[in-house]
Amino acid sequence: MKKAVLISFLVLITMNLKAQTQQEIDIQKKITQLISELTIEEKVALCSGRDDWSTMPIERLDIPWIWLADGPHGLRRAPATNKPGYGDQLPATCFPTASALAATWDVDLVYKVGQALGDEAQAQGVSVLLGPGVNIKRSVLGGRNFEYFSEDPILSGEMGAAYINGVQSQGVGTSLKHFTANNVETMRMFNNSNVDSRTLHEIYLTPFEIAVKKAQPWTVMACYNRVQGEYGTQSSFLLTDILKKDWGFKGIVVSDWFAVIDRVAAMKAGMHLEMPKVSPVNNAVAVEAIKNGALDIAVVDALVKEILTVVFKAKALQKEGVELNVEKDHAFARKVASEAATLLKNENEILPISKDKYKKVAIIGEFAIAPRYQGNGSSQVKPTKLDNVLEIIKNEYGEGIEITYAQGYNLADDNDTSLISEAKKVASEADVVLVFTGLPLQYESEGIDRTHIHMPLSHNKLIDEIGTLQKNTVVVLTNGSAVTMPWIQNVSGVLETWLGGQAGAGGIADVLFGKVNPSGKLAETFPMRLEDTPAFFNFPGEQGDVLYGERIFVGYRYYDEQKIEPLFPFGYGLSYTSFEYSDLKVSSKNTTDKEGLTVSVTIKNTGKVTGKEIVQLYVSDTKSTLQRPKKELKKFAKIELAPGEEKEVSFKLEGRDFSYFDAKRNLWIAESGEYVISAATSSRAIKLSETINLQSTQQVPLMFDEYTFFLEYWNNKQTRKILLEYMPNWIRGIVTEGDEAEIREYQGFMVEHPLIKYPYITHGEITHQQVKELVEKCKGLTYTP
Ligand code: BGC
């Protein structure tokens, strides 16, 4: 940029900042004034809901209320704020659920979904949409997996950030939920997520951190569960230290519905808004605590100030006269569903269905007329319309082919296999068979975990028998989370379509008939069997405690480490075209954590049709002080390529992308050493790799104390000197001579003890006082990792 242009650009930015600041100052002044006029009772009342879905207004001071509504993949707005909102709710577009959104790996598309949702919220007067959920799919059994994005923190965080930015671009807030380690539905209001600090940071906090830093949601929803023994709503570690101080969160914390137990503890921890209105009890307790000095009024004022900031912002951004555009949003939902469809098997290119080849198409399965398109629980949307695939195929793709249908199974009874024989007859008379199966609604629900990962017996048997008699069988799956596929060898094609929302049927048909080339990839591993999954021994926990025993080895990190072959790996998905990877380049073979690294790779469409590829970039630390996963996803990109076209994709890796979380030092550390950077088409299909060397510029505290082992003191140059200063005689007995003295081999066992043991081991030759002084001298030392 030329200097003059740069200067005027900076001036503009500064002016803009000044303008914003002035507006903000005015609002803050108004809020300060209001706080001085509010009574204690009113302040406390503002920190809780007025009813099920709205904040408390204070009419005498003209403080308005705002509407909060579920979320995440569509609006669930009750007719009034004091109605539950189930069944009797306003229709809204039901978009594909989070599992499907994540399978698109397309942040721009998810941003647009957010925009559409924000628009619909404006049309219904809703100021805060309760979503997205970025919790990690720790176990395949998790009842809310359909509502969460991925098993991977980076993918979950990026999806969440895109969604939030989209919704908030329309002047509507979001609620990033459920903060945090909310990964099990069994005993969800009490369970303790017993997760170690390193894992908490690397896996369960990271998606929230990305979303907060990249998108600043107006609100964050505190979870029901306990984390490291403390309720999410009462944890000042989570709500204040991490969220506010470490990440710079500027919004307010809202409790999950009925999650608050100790209101005073929650307020002290930084929990702003208790939802919904529970009973007068919690307010009375808080008022009493303020009056008797147990709760500082300054704490309450700070919460009220931030609540009012959100309320006034929401009011200022509320738009009048926004109309719900049913057709436009329905058409967009169809496009999203088609982008999410993930092709898992396509033997002999059975898909897309060619009308030249196949004149008779059999459609089998009740889902083809009664689609399963969303999950069960608080996220249930009353759709504006609902398509079914049988009709869509007949109306839009039926010309020139004969279409037959058989129900195949009975959605009302999983074990009823009596409809299979009729389905087999229909299948045997067709050229190609599309079997629509998956998980019925009751299989995936908020509040209940799954106990197995199988589809209903009637669905599996149907597929098996049809696959046996008809080689041209394609299974179209509808489910929000992974399932087993015991019939996989018996069928030619498998298309995973997730819970595709109200227009999902159109999206599926578009992919089946080749109007859209499938480009979805798995955002979660599909295991062969439940016993292969990372949390198998520790899910859903016992007696209210869930041990996160697999630690950082969640999802593909676990399968890699254990060398377990999954049914389909994380990141996997086929296309009707093919891609070639070439020319992986790194900006330097030697870098630092500060400089980071630019990585680029060229992708070429080597097939016959236009298609989209999701390029995945994994980083592996080849040698590390702490145990690390074999590889971790750090970046991804989705690109579209015409046949023969090639594009270069480039990524910027930063220090954090090489780091682990050191729980002892409470620090992210990028260790010096060798890293392998891989461009991959799935977590099990690395296409190209480069090895680089990173030199850390960090200076981190050494933190040696009396429990640090002698050998560690010895191996560090700085502390070796101090050792020699304090215990020269004894050391001389166990080391070889010379400047580069080494521990004598046969003396090895003498140095495998913490320092505090040496007064005993040396029979008093080294004194407690010497150890104390030595430790004192080492305090404050740092090292380069
Ligand atoms: C769910 C939240 C939801 C809230 C309001 C809770 O039970 O966990 O995700 O936003 O209800 O419906």
GROMACS .gro file of C-alpha atoms and ligand atoms in nm, residues 53 70 76 130 144 177-178 188 221 224 256-257 378 446, ligand 1:
model
   26
   53TRP     CA    1  -3.760  -1.660   2.714
   70ASP     CA    2  -3.347  -2.170   2.063
   76ARG     CA    3  -3.789  -2.226   1.816
  130LEU     CA    4  -2.938  -1.985   2.164
  144ARG     CA    5  -2.660  -3.440   2.152
  177LYS     CA    6  -2.302  -2.323   2.437
  178HIS     CA    7  -2.260  -2.528   2.657
  188ARG     CA    8  -2.653  -3.406   3.272
  221MET     CA    9  -2.423  -2.030   2.792
  224TYR     CA   10  -2.537  -2.794   3.344
  256ASP     CA   11  -2.842  -2.313   3.071
  257TRP     CA   12  -3.208  -2.347   3.161
  378SER     CA   13  -3.479  -2.802   2.274
  446GLU     CA   14  -3.107  -3.419   2.415
  786BGC     C1   15  -3.072  -2.688   2.666
  786BGC     C2   16  -3.019  -2.565   2.594
  786BGC     C3   17  -3.136  -2.482   2.547
  786BGC     C4   18  -3.222  -2.445   2.667
  786BGC     C5   19  -3.342  -2.363   2.631
  786BGC     C6   20  -3.168  -2.653   2.775
  786BGC     O1   21  -3.228  -2.767   2.828
  786BGC     O2   22  -2.963  -2.759   2.721
  786BGC     O3   23  -2.938  -2.603   2.486
  786BGC     O4   24  -3.090  -2.368   2.483
  786BGC     O5   25  -3.268  -2.565   2.728
  786BGC     O6   26  -3.435  -2.438   2.563
   0.00000   0.00000   0.00000
